[in-house]
Coordinates of C-alpha atoms and ligand atoms in Angstrom, one line a residue:
M1 CA -0.1 0.1 0.1
P2 CA 1.5 3.5 -0.6
K3 CA 1.5 5.8 2.2
P4 CA 0.2 9.4 2.5
N5 CA 2.8 11.9 1.6
P6 CA 2.1 15.3 3.8
R7 CA 4.4 17.5 1.9
H8 CA 2.9 16.5 -1.6
P9 CA -0.6 14.9 -1.2
N10 CA -0.7 14.0 -4.7
F11 CA 2.6 12.1 -4.7
P12 CA 1.9 9.0 -2.2
I13 CA 5.2 7.3 -1.1
P14 CA 5.3 3.8 -2.5
G15 CA 5.3 0.6 -0.7
G16 CA 3.7 -2.5 0.1
P17 CA 3.9 -6.3 -1.4
E18 CA 1.5 -6.1 -4.3
L19 CA 3.1 -5.9 -7.8
R20 CA 1.7 -3.6 -10.4
A21 CA 4.5 -4.7 -13.0
K22 CA 5.1 -8.2 -14.3
G23 CA 7.9 -8.6 -12.0
W24 CA 10.0 -6.9 -8.9
R25 CA 12.8 -5.7 -11.3
Q26 CA 10.3 -3.7 -13.2
E27 CA 8.4 -2.8 -10.3
A28 CA 11.3 -1.4 -8.2
L29 CA 12.2 0.9 -11.3
L30 CA 8.5 2.2 -10.9
R31 CA 8.6 2.8 -7.5
L32 CA 12.0 4.5 -7.7
L33 CA 10.4 6.9 -10.1
E34 CA 7.4 7.6 -8.0
N35 CA 9.9 8.1 -5.1
V36 CA 11.9 10.6 -6.7
L37 CA 8.7 12.6 -7.3
S38 CA 7.1 12.0 -3.6
V39 CA 10.3 13.7 -2.1
G40 CA 11.1 16.1 -5.0
E41 CA 10.9 19.8 -4.9
D42 CA 8.2 20.6 -7.3
P43 CA 6.5 17.3 -8.5
D44 CA 3.6 18.8 -10.1
N45 CA 6.4 20.2 -13.0
L46 CA 8.3 16.8 -12.4
V47 CA 11.0 18.6 -10.8
V48 CA 13.0 16.7 -8.5
Y49 CA 16.1 19.0 -7.5
A50 CA 18.5 21.6 -8.6
A51 CA 15.9 24.0 -10.4
L52 CA 15.5 21.7 -13.2
G53 CA 16.4 18.6 -12.6
K54 CA 13.4 16.4 -13.9
A55 CA 12.4 12.8 -13.6
A56 CA 10.6 12.8 -17.0
R57 CA 10.2 15.3 -20.1
N58 CA 6.6 16.1 -19.4
W59 CA 3.5 14.4 -18.3
P60 CA 2.7 12.5 -21.5
S61 CA 5.9 11.1 -21.3
H62 CA 5.8 10.1 -17.8
R63 CA 2.4 8.4 -18.0
A64 CA 4.1 6.3 -21.1
I65 CA 7.0 5.2 -18.8
V66 CA 4.6 4.2 -16.1
K67 CA 2.6 2.4 -18.4
T68 CA 5.5 0.5 -20.2
L69 CA 7.2 -0.3 -16.7
M70 CA 3.8 -1.9 -15.6
E71 CA 3.3 -3.9 -19.0
M72 CA 7.1 -4.8 -19.8
D73 CA 8.5 -8.3 -19.9
E74 CA 12.0 -9.1 -18.3
D75 CA 13.4 -9.7 -21.7
Q76 CA 12.7 -6.2 -22.8
T77 CA 14.9 -3.1 -22.8
L78 CA 13.0 0.3 -22.5
V79 CA 14.8 3.2 -24.2
I80 CA 14.7 6.9 -22.9
Q81 CA 15.9 9.8 -24.4
S82 CA 16.0 13.0 -22.4
G83 CA 13.1 11.8 -20.1
K84 CA 11.1 10.8 -23.1
P85 CA 10.4 6.8 -23.6
V86 CA 11.5 6.4 -27.2
G87 CA 11.4 2.5 -27.7
L88 CA 10.8 -1.1 -26.0
L89 CA 12.9 -3.3 -27.6
K90 CA 13.6 -7.1 -27.3
T91 CA 16.7 -7.9 -25.5
H92 CA 17.1 -10.4 -23.0
A93 CA 16.5 -11.7 -19.4
K94 CA 20.1 -10.3 -18.6
A95 CA 20.1 -7.0 -20.3
P96 CA 19.0 -3.6 -18.5
L97 CA 15.4 -3.1 -18.1
V98 CA 16.1 0.7 -18.7
I99 CA 18.7 2.3 -20.5
M100 CA 18.5 6.2 -20.8
A101 CA 20.8 9.2 -22.0
N102 CA 19.6 12.6 -20.9
C103 CA 20.7 16.1 -21.8
N104 CA 23.8 15.1 -23.9
I105 CA 24.4 17.7 -26.5
V106 CA 27.1 17.8 -28.8
G107 CA 30.3 19.8 -27.8
Q108 CA 30.1 22.8 -29.7
W109 CA 26.4 23.4 -29.1
A110 CA 26.6 22.4 -25.4
K111 CA 25.8 26.0 -24.1
A112 CA 23.2 27.3 -21.9
E113 CA 21.3 29.5 -24.7
V114 CA 20.8 26.2 -26.6
F115 CA 19.7 24.1 -23.8
Y116 CA 17.1 26.7 -22.8
E117 CA 15.8 26.9 -26.5
L118 CA 15.5 22.9 -26.8
Q119 CA 13.9 22.7 -23.5
R120 CA 11.6 25.6 -24.4
E121 CA 10.7 23.5 -27.7
G122 CA 10.3 20.4 -25.6
L123 CA 13.2 18.5 -27.2
I124 CA 15.1 18.0 -24.2
C125 CA 15.3 17.8 -20.2
W126 CA 18.0 17.6 -17.7
G127 CA 18.2 15.0 -15.6
G128 CA 20.7 16.2 -12.7
L129 CA 22.7 13.6 -11.6
T130 CA 19.8 11.5 -9.8
A131 CA 16.5 13.1 -10.5
G132 CA 16.3 11.9 -14.2
A133 CA 17.8 8.5 -13.3
W134 CA 15.1 7.9 -10.7
Q135 CA 17.9 7.6 -7.6
Y136 CA 17.3 10.6 -5.5
I137 CA 16.4 9.9 -2.0
G138 CA 15.8 13.5 -0.7
S139 CA 18.4 15.3 1.1
Q140 CA 19.9 12.2 2.8
G141 CA 21.6 11.7 -1.1
V142 CA 24.4 14.4 -0.3
I143 CA 24.3 14.4 3.4
Q144 CA 27.3 12.0 4.2
G145 CA 29.4 13.5 1.4
T146 CA 28.5 17.1 3.4
Y147 CA 29.2 15.4 6.7
E148 CA 32.7 13.9 5.4
I149 CA 33.6 17.1 4.0
F150 CA 32.9 19.0 7.5
M151 CA 34.7 16.1 9.0
R152 CA 38.0 16.5 7.1
I153 CA 38.0 20.2 7.6
A154 CA 37.7 19.5 11.4
E155 CA 40.5 17.1 11.7
R156 CA 42.7 19.4 9.5
R157 CA 41.9 22.6 11.3
F158 CA 39.8 22.2 14.3
G159 CA 40.7 19.1 16.2
S160 CA 38.3 16.2 15.8
D161 CA 35.0 18.0 15.4
L162 CA 33.2 21.3 14.5
S163 CA 31.9 22.2 18.0
G164 CA 32.5 25.9 18.9
R165 CA 33.0 26.6 15.3
F166 CA 30.7 28.8 12.9
V167 CA 29.7 27.7 9.6
L168 CA 28.3 29.8 7.0
T169 CA 26.4 28.7 3.7
A170 CA 23.3 29.2 1.8
G171 CA 20.9 27.1 0.0
L172 CA 18.3 25.3 1.6
G173 CA 17.0 23.4 -1.3
G174 CA 16.9 19.7 -2.8
M175 CA 20.5 18.9 -2.0
G176 CA 21.8 22.2 0.0
G177 CA 18.8 21.3 2.5
A178 CA 21.3 18.6 3.7
Q179 CA 23.8 21.3 5.0
P180 CA 22.1 22.2 8.1
L181 CA 21.6 18.7 9.5
A182 CA 25.4 17.8 8.3
G183 CA 26.9 20.8 10.0
R184 CA 24.9 19.8 13.2
M185 CA 26.0 16.3 13.0
A186 CA 29.6 17.5 12.9
G187 CA 28.9 19.7 15.9
A188 CA 29.0 23.2 14.4
A189 CA 26.8 26.3 14.9
I190 CA 25.7 26.4 11.0
L191 CA 23.7 29.4 9.6
C192 CA 22.1 28.7 6.1
V193 CA 20.8 31.7 4.1
D194 CA 17.8 31.0 1.4
I195 CA 16.0 33.5 -0.4
D196 CA 12.8 31.4 -0.4
P197 CA 11.0 31.0 2.8
E198 CA 9.1 28.3 1.6
R199 CA 12.4 26.1 1.3
A200 CA 13.7 27.1 4.8
R201 CA 10.3 26.0 6.2
K202 CA 10.3 22.8 4.1
R203 CA 13.8 21.8 5.5
Q204 CA 12.9 22.6 9.0
Q205 CA 9.4 20.4 8.6
V206 CA 11.5 17.3 7.4
G207 CA 13.7 17.7 10.5
Y208 CA 16.8 18.7 8.7
L209 CA 16.9 22.4 10.0
Q210 CA 16.3 23.5 13.5
E211 CA 15.5 26.9 13.7
I212 CA 14.5 30.1 11.4
A213 CA 15.6 33.3 12.4
P214 CA 13.4 36.6 11.8
D215 CA 16.5 38.4 10.6
L216 CA 20.3 38.7 10.7
N217 CA 21.0 40.3 14.1
T218 CA 19.1 37.5 15.6
A219 CA 20.6 35.0 13.5
L220 CA 24.2 36.0 14.3
A221 CA 23.5 36.3 17.9
M222 CA 21.8 32.6 18.0
V223 CA 25.2 31.4 16.2
D224 CA 27.3 33.6 18.6
A225 CA 25.6 32.0 21.7
A226 CA 26.0 28.3 20.3
V227 CA 29.3 28.8 19.4
K228 CA 30.5 30.1 22.8
E229 CA 28.4 27.2 24.5
K230 CA 30.1 24.6 22.0
R231 CA 26.6 23.5 21.2
A232 CA 25.6 22.1 17.7
L233 CA 22.9 24.2 16.2
S234 CA 21.5 24.8 12.9
V235 CA 19.8 28.3 11.9
G236 CA 17.9 29.3 8.5
L237 CA 18.0 32.8 7.8
V238 CA 15.6 34.1 4.7
G239 CA 17.7 36.3 2.6
N240 CA 20.0 36.9 -0.4
A241 CA 23.4 35.5 0.1
A242 CA 24.8 37.9 -2.5
E243 CA 23.9 40.7 0.4
I244 CA 24.1 38.5 3.5
Y245 CA 27.6 37.2 2.8
P246 CA 29.3 41.0 2.2
E247 CA 27.3 42.0 5.2
I248 CA 28.7 39.7 7.5
S249 CA 32.1 40.3 6.0
R250 CA 31.3 44.2 6.6
R251 CA 30.7 43.7 10.5
G252 CA 34.1 42.0 10.7
I253 CA 32.8 38.7 11.5
V254 CA 34.8 35.7 9.9
P255 CA 33.1 32.4 10.0
D256 CA 35.3 29.3 10.6
V257 CA 33.8 27.6 7.5
V258 CA 32.3 29.0 4.3
T259 CA 30.6 27.5 1.6
D260 CA 27.4 27.7 -0.8
Q261 CA 24.9 25.5 -2.3
T262 CA 22.6 27.8 -4.1
S263 CA 21.9 26.6 -7.4
A264 CA 24.6 29.0 -8.9
H265 CA 24.7 26.6 -12.0
D266 CA 21.5 28.3 -13.1
L267 CA 21.6 31.8 -13.9
V268 CA 18.0 31.5 -15.0
Y269 CA 15.8 29.2 -13.0
G270 CA 18.3 28.7 -10.2
Y271 CA 20.2 31.8 -8.7
V272 CA 18.1 34.7 -7.6
P273 CA 19.9 38.1 -8.0
K274 CA 20.3 40.6 -5.1
G275 CA 17.4 43.3 -5.1
M276 CA 15.1 41.0 -6.8
S277 CA 11.7 39.5 -5.7
L278 CA 10.8 36.2 -6.2
D279 CA 7.9 37.1 -8.2
Q280 CA 10.0 39.6 -10.3
V281 CA 12.7 36.6 -11.0
R282 CA 9.8 34.3 -11.9
S283 CA 8.5 37.0 -14.7
L284 CA 12.0 37.5 -16.0
R285 CA 12.2 33.6 -16.5
E286 CA 9.6 33.8 -19.0
H287 CA 10.2 37.3 -20.7
G288 CA 13.8 38.3 -19.9
Q289 CA 16.2 35.8 -19.8
G290 CA 19.2 37.7 -20.9
Q291 CA 18.6 40.3 -18.3
L292 CA 18.2 37.8 -15.4
M293 CA 21.5 36.0 -16.5
A294 CA 23.5 39.2 -16.4
A295 CA 22.0 40.2 -12.9
S296 CA 22.5 36.7 -11.6
R297 CA 26.2 36.7 -12.6
A298 CA 26.5 40.1 -11.3
S299 CA 25.5 38.9 -7.9
I300 CA 27.2 36.1 -8.0
A301 CA 30.4 38.1 -8.2
E302 CA 29.6 40.0 -5.4
H303 CA 28.8 36.6 -3.6
V304 CA 32.1 35.4 -4.3
K305 CA 34.0 38.2 -3.6
A306 CA 32.7 38.0 0.1
M307 CA 33.7 34.3 0.1
L308 CA 37.1 35.1 -1.0
E309 CA 37.2 37.9 1.6
F310 CA 36.3 35.6 4.3
Q311 CA 39.6 33.3 3.0
K312 CA 41.7 36.0 3.0
K313 CA 40.8 36.4 6.8
G314 CA 41.4 32.9 7.7
A315 CA 38.1 31.0 7.0
E316 CA 38.1 27.7 5.5
V317 CA 36.3 28.3 2.2
F318 CA 35.3 25.7 -0.6
D319 CA 32.9 25.3 -3.4
N320 CA 30.5 22.5 -2.9
G321 CA 29.9 21.7 -6.5
N322 CA 27.4 24.5 -7.8
L323 CA 29.7 26.2 -10.2
I324 CA 29.6 29.5 -8.3
R325 CA 33.6 29.9 -9.1
T326 CA 33.0 29.4 -12.8
Q327 CA 30.1 31.6 -12.9
A328 CA 32.0 34.3 -10.6
R329 CA 35.0 34.1 -12.9
E330 CA 32.7 34.8 -16.2
G331 CA 31.4 37.6 -14.3
G332 CA 34.7 39.2 -13.9
V333 CA 36.2 37.9 -10.6
A334 CA 39.4 36.7 -11.9
N335 CA 40.6 35.0 -8.6
A336 CA 37.5 33.1 -8.1
F337 CA 39.7 29.7 -8.3
D338 CA 41.5 30.6 -5.5
I339 CA 38.5 28.9 -3.6
P340 CA 39.3 25.0 -3.8
I341 CA 36.8 22.6 -5.1
F342 CA 35.7 20.0 -2.2
T343 CA 36.5 17.0 -4.2
E344 CA 40.4 17.9 -4.9
A345 CA 40.4 19.2 -1.2
Y346 CA 39.0 17.0 1.0
L347 CA 37.8 13.7 -0.8
R348 CA 40.2 12.5 -3.4
P349 CA 42.0 10.1 -1.6
L350 CA 38.6 8.4 -1.0
F351 CA 37.4 8.6 -4.6
A352 CA 41.0 6.8 -5.4
R353 CA 39.7 3.7 -4.0
A354 CA 36.4 4.0 -5.4
I355 CA 35.1 4.8 -2.0
G356 CA 32.0 7.2 -2.9
P357 CA 28.3 7.8 -2.0
F358 CA 26.6 4.2 -2.7
R359 CA 22.9 3.8 -1.3
W360 CA 20.1 1.8 -1.0
M361 CA 16.3 2.1 -0.9
A362 CA 13.7 -0.4 0.7
L363 CA 11.0 -1.1 -1.8
S364 CA 8.7 -2.5 0.8
G365 CA 8.3 1.1 2.3
E366 CA 9.1 -0.4 5.8
E367 CA 11.7 1.3 7.9
S368 CA 12.6 -2.0 9.5
D369 CA 14.3 -3.0 6.5
I370 CA 16.6 -0.3 6.6
A371 CA 17.2 -0.8 10.3
R372 CA 18.2 -4.4 9.4
T373 CA 20.6 -3.2 6.8
D374 CA 22.1 -0.6 9.2
D375 CA 22.9 -3.5 11.6
L376 CA 24.1 -5.5 8.9
L377 CA 26.7 -2.8 7.9
L378 CA 27.7 -2.7 11.5
E379 CA 28.4 -6.5 11.7
M380 CA 30.0 -6.7 8.4
F381 CA 32.5 -3.8 9.0
P382 CA 33.0 -3.1 12.5
D383 CA 36.5 -1.9 11.7
N384 CA 35.8 0.7 9.3
R385 CA 35.5 3.8 11.2
I386 CA 33.9 5.8 8.7
I387 CA 31.2 3.4 8.6
T388 CA 30.5 3.0 11.5
N389 CA 30.4 6.3 12.9
W390 CA 28.3 7.4 10.1
I391 CA 25.7 4.6 10.7
R392 CA 25.3 5.2 14.4
L393 CA 25.1 9.1 13.4
A394 CA 22.7 8.4 10.5
R395 CA 20.4 6.5 12.5
Q396 CA 20.1 9.2 15.2
H397 CA 19.6 12.0 13.1
I398 CA 18.6 11.2 9.7
P399 CA 14.6 11.1 9.2
F400 CA 13.4 9.1 6.1
E401 CA 11.7 11.1 3.5
G402 CA 10.0 9.1 0.9
L403 CA 10.9 5.3 0.5
P404 CA 13.1 4.4 3.5
A405 CA 16.9 4.6 2.3
R406 CA 20.5 4.7 3.5
I407 CA 23.6 6.2 2.1
A408 CA 27.3 5.0 3.1
W409 CA 30.5 5.9 1.3
L410 CA 31.3 2.2 0.8
G411 CA 34.5 1.4 -2.0
H412 CA 35.4 -1.6 -3.9
G413 CA 34.4 -5.1 -2.4
E414 CA 32.6 -3.7 0.4
R415 CA 29.6 -2.5 -1.6
T416 CA 29.4 -5.8 -3.5
A417 CA 29.7 -7.9 -0.3
L418 CA 27.0 -6.0 1.3
A419 CA 24.3 -6.1 -1.6
R420 CA 25.0 -9.9 -2.1
H421 CA 24.2 -10.3 1.6
V422 CA 21.4 -8.6 1.5
N423 CA 19.9 -10.1 -1.5
Q424 CA 19.9 -13.3 0.7
L425 CA 17.8 -11.7 3.4
V426 CA 15.3 -10.7 1.0
A427 CA 15.5 -14.3 -0.1
S428 CA 15.0 -15.8 3.2
G429 CA 12.2 -13.2 4.0
E430 CA 14.3 -11.7 6.9
L431 CA 13.7 -8.5 4.8
K432 CA 9.9 -7.4 4.1
G433 CA 10.9 -6.7 0.4
P434 CA 13.3 -6.2 -2.3
I435 CA 16.2 -3.4 -2.0
A436 CA 17.3 -1.4 -4.8
F437 CA 21.1 -0.2 -4.8
S438 CA 22.4 2.8 -6.7
R439 CA 25.0 5.4 -6.1
D440 CA 25.5 9.2 -6.8
H441 CA 26.9 9.6 -10.4
L442 CA 29.4 11.6 -8.3
D443 CA 31.5 8.5 -8.1
A444 CA 34.9 7.4 -9.0
G445 CA 34.4 6.0 -12.3
A446 CA 31.4 7.6 -13.0
M447 CA 31.9 11.6 -14.1
A448 CA 33.9 13.8 -15.7
H449 CA 33.5 17.4 -14.6
P450 CA 36.5 19.7 -14.5
N451 CA 35.0 21.9 -12.2
I452 CA 34.1 19.5 -9.5
M453 CA 34.7 15.7 -9.6
T454 CA 37.9 15.8 -11.9
E455 CA 39.4 19.1 -11.0
R456 CA 43.1 19.4 -11.0
M457 CA 43.5 15.6 -11.6
K458 CA 46.9 14.6 -11.2
D459 CA 47.7 13.8 -14.9
G460 CA 45.5 16.7 -16.3
S461 CA 42.9 14.5 -17.5
D462 CA 40.0 16.7 -16.1
A463 CA 38.0 17.3 -19.0
I464 CA 38.2 13.8 -20.3
A465 CA 34.6 12.2 -20.5
D466 CA 35.5 8.6 -21.8
W467 CA 35.4 7.3 -18.1
P468 CA 31.7 7.8 -17.5
L469 CA 30.7 6.5 -20.9
L470 CA 33.1 3.4 -20.6
D471 CA 31.3 3.0 -17.0
A472 CA 27.8 3.0 -18.8
M473 CA 29.1 0.3 -21.4
L474 CA 30.8 -1.8 -18.5
L475 CA 27.5 -1.7 -16.7
C476 CA 25.2 -2.7 -19.7
S477 CA 27.5 -5.4 -20.2
S478 CA 27.2 -6.3 -16.4
M479 CA 23.5 -7.0 -16.2
A480 CA 22.6 -3.6 -14.4
D481 CA 18.9 -3.1 -14.1
L482 CA 19.1 0.6 -15.0
V483 CA 22.0 2.3 -17.0
V484 CA 22.1 6.0 -17.5
I485 CA 24.6 8.7 -19.4
H486 CA 24.1 12.1 -18.1
S487 CA 25.6 15.5 -19.4
G488 CA 25.0 18.9 -18.0
G489 CA 26.5 20.9 -15.2
G490 CA 26.4 24.8 -15.6
G491 CA 23.6 26.0 -17.6
Y492 CA 22.7 22.2 -18.0
A493 CA 25.3 21.9 -20.9
G494 CA 28.8 21.4 -21.4
Y495 CA 30.3 21.1 -17.9
M496 CA 30.1 17.5 -17.1
T497 CA 29.1 13.8 -18.3
S498 CA 28.2 11.3 -15.8
C499 CA 26.9 7.6 -15.7
G500 CA 24.2 6.3 -13.0
V501 CA 23.3 2.7 -12.4
T502 CA 20.6 1.0 -10.4
V503 CA 20.5 -3.0 -9.5
V504 CA 17.6 -4.5 -7.6
A505 CA 18.1 -7.4 -5.1
D506 CA 15.1 -9.2 -5.4
G507 CA 16.5 -12.3 -3.7
T508 CA 16.8 -14.3 -6.8
K509 CA 19.8 -16.2 -7.8
A510 CA 19.9 -13.7 -11.1
A511 CA 19.8 -10.6 -8.9
D512 CA 23.0 -12.0 -7.1
E513 CA 24.9 -12.4 -10.3
R514 CA 23.8 -9.0 -11.5
L515 CA 24.6 -7.2 -8.4
D516 CA 28.0 -9.3 -8.2
H517 CA 28.9 -8.3 -11.8
A518 CA 27.7 -4.8 -11.9
L519 CA 28.7 -3.4 -8.3
T520 CA 32.4 -5.0 -8.7
N521 CA 32.8 -3.6 -12.2
D522 CA 31.6 -0.1 -11.5
T523 CA 34.0 0.6 -8.8
S524 CA 37.0 -1.7 -10.6
L525 CA 36.7 1.2 -13.2
G526 CA 36.6 3.6 -10.9
V527 CA 40.1 2.8 -8.9
I528 CA 41.5 1.9 -12.7
R529 CA 40.4 5.9 -13.5
Y530 CA 42.1 6.9 -10.6
A531 CA 44.9 4.5 -11.2
D532 CA 45.6 5.9 -14.7
A533 CA 45.8 9.6 -13.5
G534 CA 48.6 8.4 -11.2
Y535 CA 47.2 8.2 -7.5
D536 CA 49.0 5.6 -5.3
E537 CA 46.1 4.8 -3.1
S538 CA 44.7 3.4 -6.3
F539 CA 47.5 1.2 -7.3
E540 CA 47.4 0.0 -3.4
E541 CA 43.9 -1.0 -3.9
I542 CA 44.6 -2.7 -7.2
A543 CA 47.4 -4.9 -5.6
A544 CA 45.4 -5.5 -2.5
K545 CA 42.0 -6.6 -4.0
G546 CA 43.4 -8.0 -7.4
I547 CA 41.5 -5.5 -9.9
G548 CA 41.9 -6.3 -13.2
H549 CA 43.9 -3.3 -14.3
V550 CA 45.9 -3.7 -17.6
K551 CA 49.1 -2.1 -17.3
V552 CA 50.9 -0.2 -20.6
Ligands
LIG601 P1 17.7 23.5 -5.6 O1 17.4 24.5 -6.8 O2 16.9 22.6 -5.1 O3 17.9 24.6 -4.4 C1 18.5 25.9 -4.6 C2 18.4 26.9 -3.3 O4 19.1 28.0 -3.4 C3 16.9 27.3 -3.6 O5 16.4 27.0 -2.2 C4 17.0 28.8 -3.7 O6 15.9 29.5 -3.0 C5 18.3 29.3 -3.2 N1 19.1 30.4 -3.9 C6 19.0 30.7 -5.0 N2 19.6 32.0 -5.5 C7 20.0 32.3 -3.8 C8 20.7 33.6 -3.3 N3 21.1 34.5 -4.2 N4 20.6 33.6 -2.1 C9 20.0 32.7 -1.1 N5 19.6 31.5 -1.6 C10 19.2 31.5 -2.9 O7 19.3 23.2 -5.9 P2 19.8 22.0 -5.1 O8 19.3 20.7 -5.6 O9 19.7 22.2 -3.5 O10 21.2 22.0 -5.5 C11 22.1 23.4 -5.2 C12 23.1 23.3 -6.1 O11 24.3 22.3 -5.5 C13 23.2 23.1 -7.6 O12 23.9 23.9 -8.1 C14 23.6 21.6 -7.7 O13 23.9 21.3 -9.1 C15 24.7 21.6 -6.9 N6 25.0 20.1 -6.1 C16 26.2 20.1 -5.7 C17 26.4 18.6 -5.3 C18 27.7 18.2 -4.7 O14 27.9 17.0 -5.0 N7 28.4 18.5 -3.9 C19 25.4 17.5 -5.0 C20 24.1 18.2 -5.5 C21 23.8 19.3 -5.9

């Protein structure tokens, strides 16, 4: 039985033992599609997160996808082009059920203006990373990443955690909404600025944000008190980051850590320029895109100048993957890239071992299934401090949104071992239903993004998109259930290519084979990608785990 969804009553949360499709594999993908809308930001318009990240091109496409998933056989493959189903072809039972290519535009044409035009004509849609691939699980999807970044900063600069430290950030949207909880979990007093009061309220409603301050003075006083008492606290403030950041700097206050997760990648539908109301912006989105792009870029320049000022005064400042430095540089801030990207600054040693944001969703809709997988993780990896620390914290702090789900940064071998074990629990009936395994596209072998994932790679291979394309081909050959290639990034075009994958543990022997091949080969390629770029950790991993790397 689907469960009611108080946030979006027309989009119930899927679950229950009854199948509407011909098998669990098809049913699983159908439930994941329903799930990304049930936890999405604007499901009426099929928008899941990041301004325009959509689950399907339009409603007729959505209806056709749902109907096909319900009617298709296991030996068929549904082909989806930028959110629109275009073919249902006879393949075989070990082939992917769904393959997708979303928003891939040929190089010289890959520009924001071309994307907006193609979208207006209804010819394309952007899938974000996990939106179009039906893998989004609410703000939890990025929360461990944000938490791990905060902890790496804490270890390097502030002892063991961020207690007694002031973190300043902005953006409380679909992904940015993870920041207040991640900050609190790391012990910080975190202030999160968002221009849209609705977004702040939503994050408070789902338990990710504690307080909303009525004005800047109150917000700073709340943060100051928490810092002095070394008390973890998250405070939201409705305002424009391009005004609030410079104002905090003008007052001579220097936060300990500064970042931003507004949708700066999108100058039209994402970022809100200072001095403009949300209504003004909405109207310019229709009839003044050029004016809006210029205003957004000018505001982002001021926003980033304030971040650079904080950095000069000693704050730890980083770009959290929203392309804000790129937009600022184009807006005239020549030194915007003095701010480091989080991947290169904090997480690369993990990616070099293909440790990254793995995740799974309980298709039964039962929270007890995730509780069991939490226990299993603690049983299987008792010596892995990242995992055990995370699972204990996640259990305590993270409320479920939509289908109960868990994220955990696991690496090569660990993902496969966990998933195969879970498949046995499904088979034995210890779990109430199948589990779908997936991961963020921001994963070792899965993404080329020279301004986020692959910035400043050791060998200079930042912009080479062969790796995610190889990953997708490999995953199709490895029997994954859903395989997708996405492109986009800033202005939805020209900045990145990524690959996504989902595999369903339905308790069958066939699922065991699929999980084994797909998850092992996915992380193998991740390690190989970093070995190819010359990272020592990858060579260690290859030697320790016998990964099939070909030396040249
Ligand atoms: P979203 O569109 O759901 O939310 C963006 C939020 O920014 C909105 O709440 C909006 O009101 C707010 N905002 C816009 N302009 C503002 C301004 N000037 N001042 C204050 N608030 C403003 O987007 P999201 O899904 O939360 O993603 C945010 C950004 O993070 C995107 O650029 C996305 O691509 C990026 N991202 C990075 C990672 C990563 O791995 N680090 C992961 C996911 C998303």
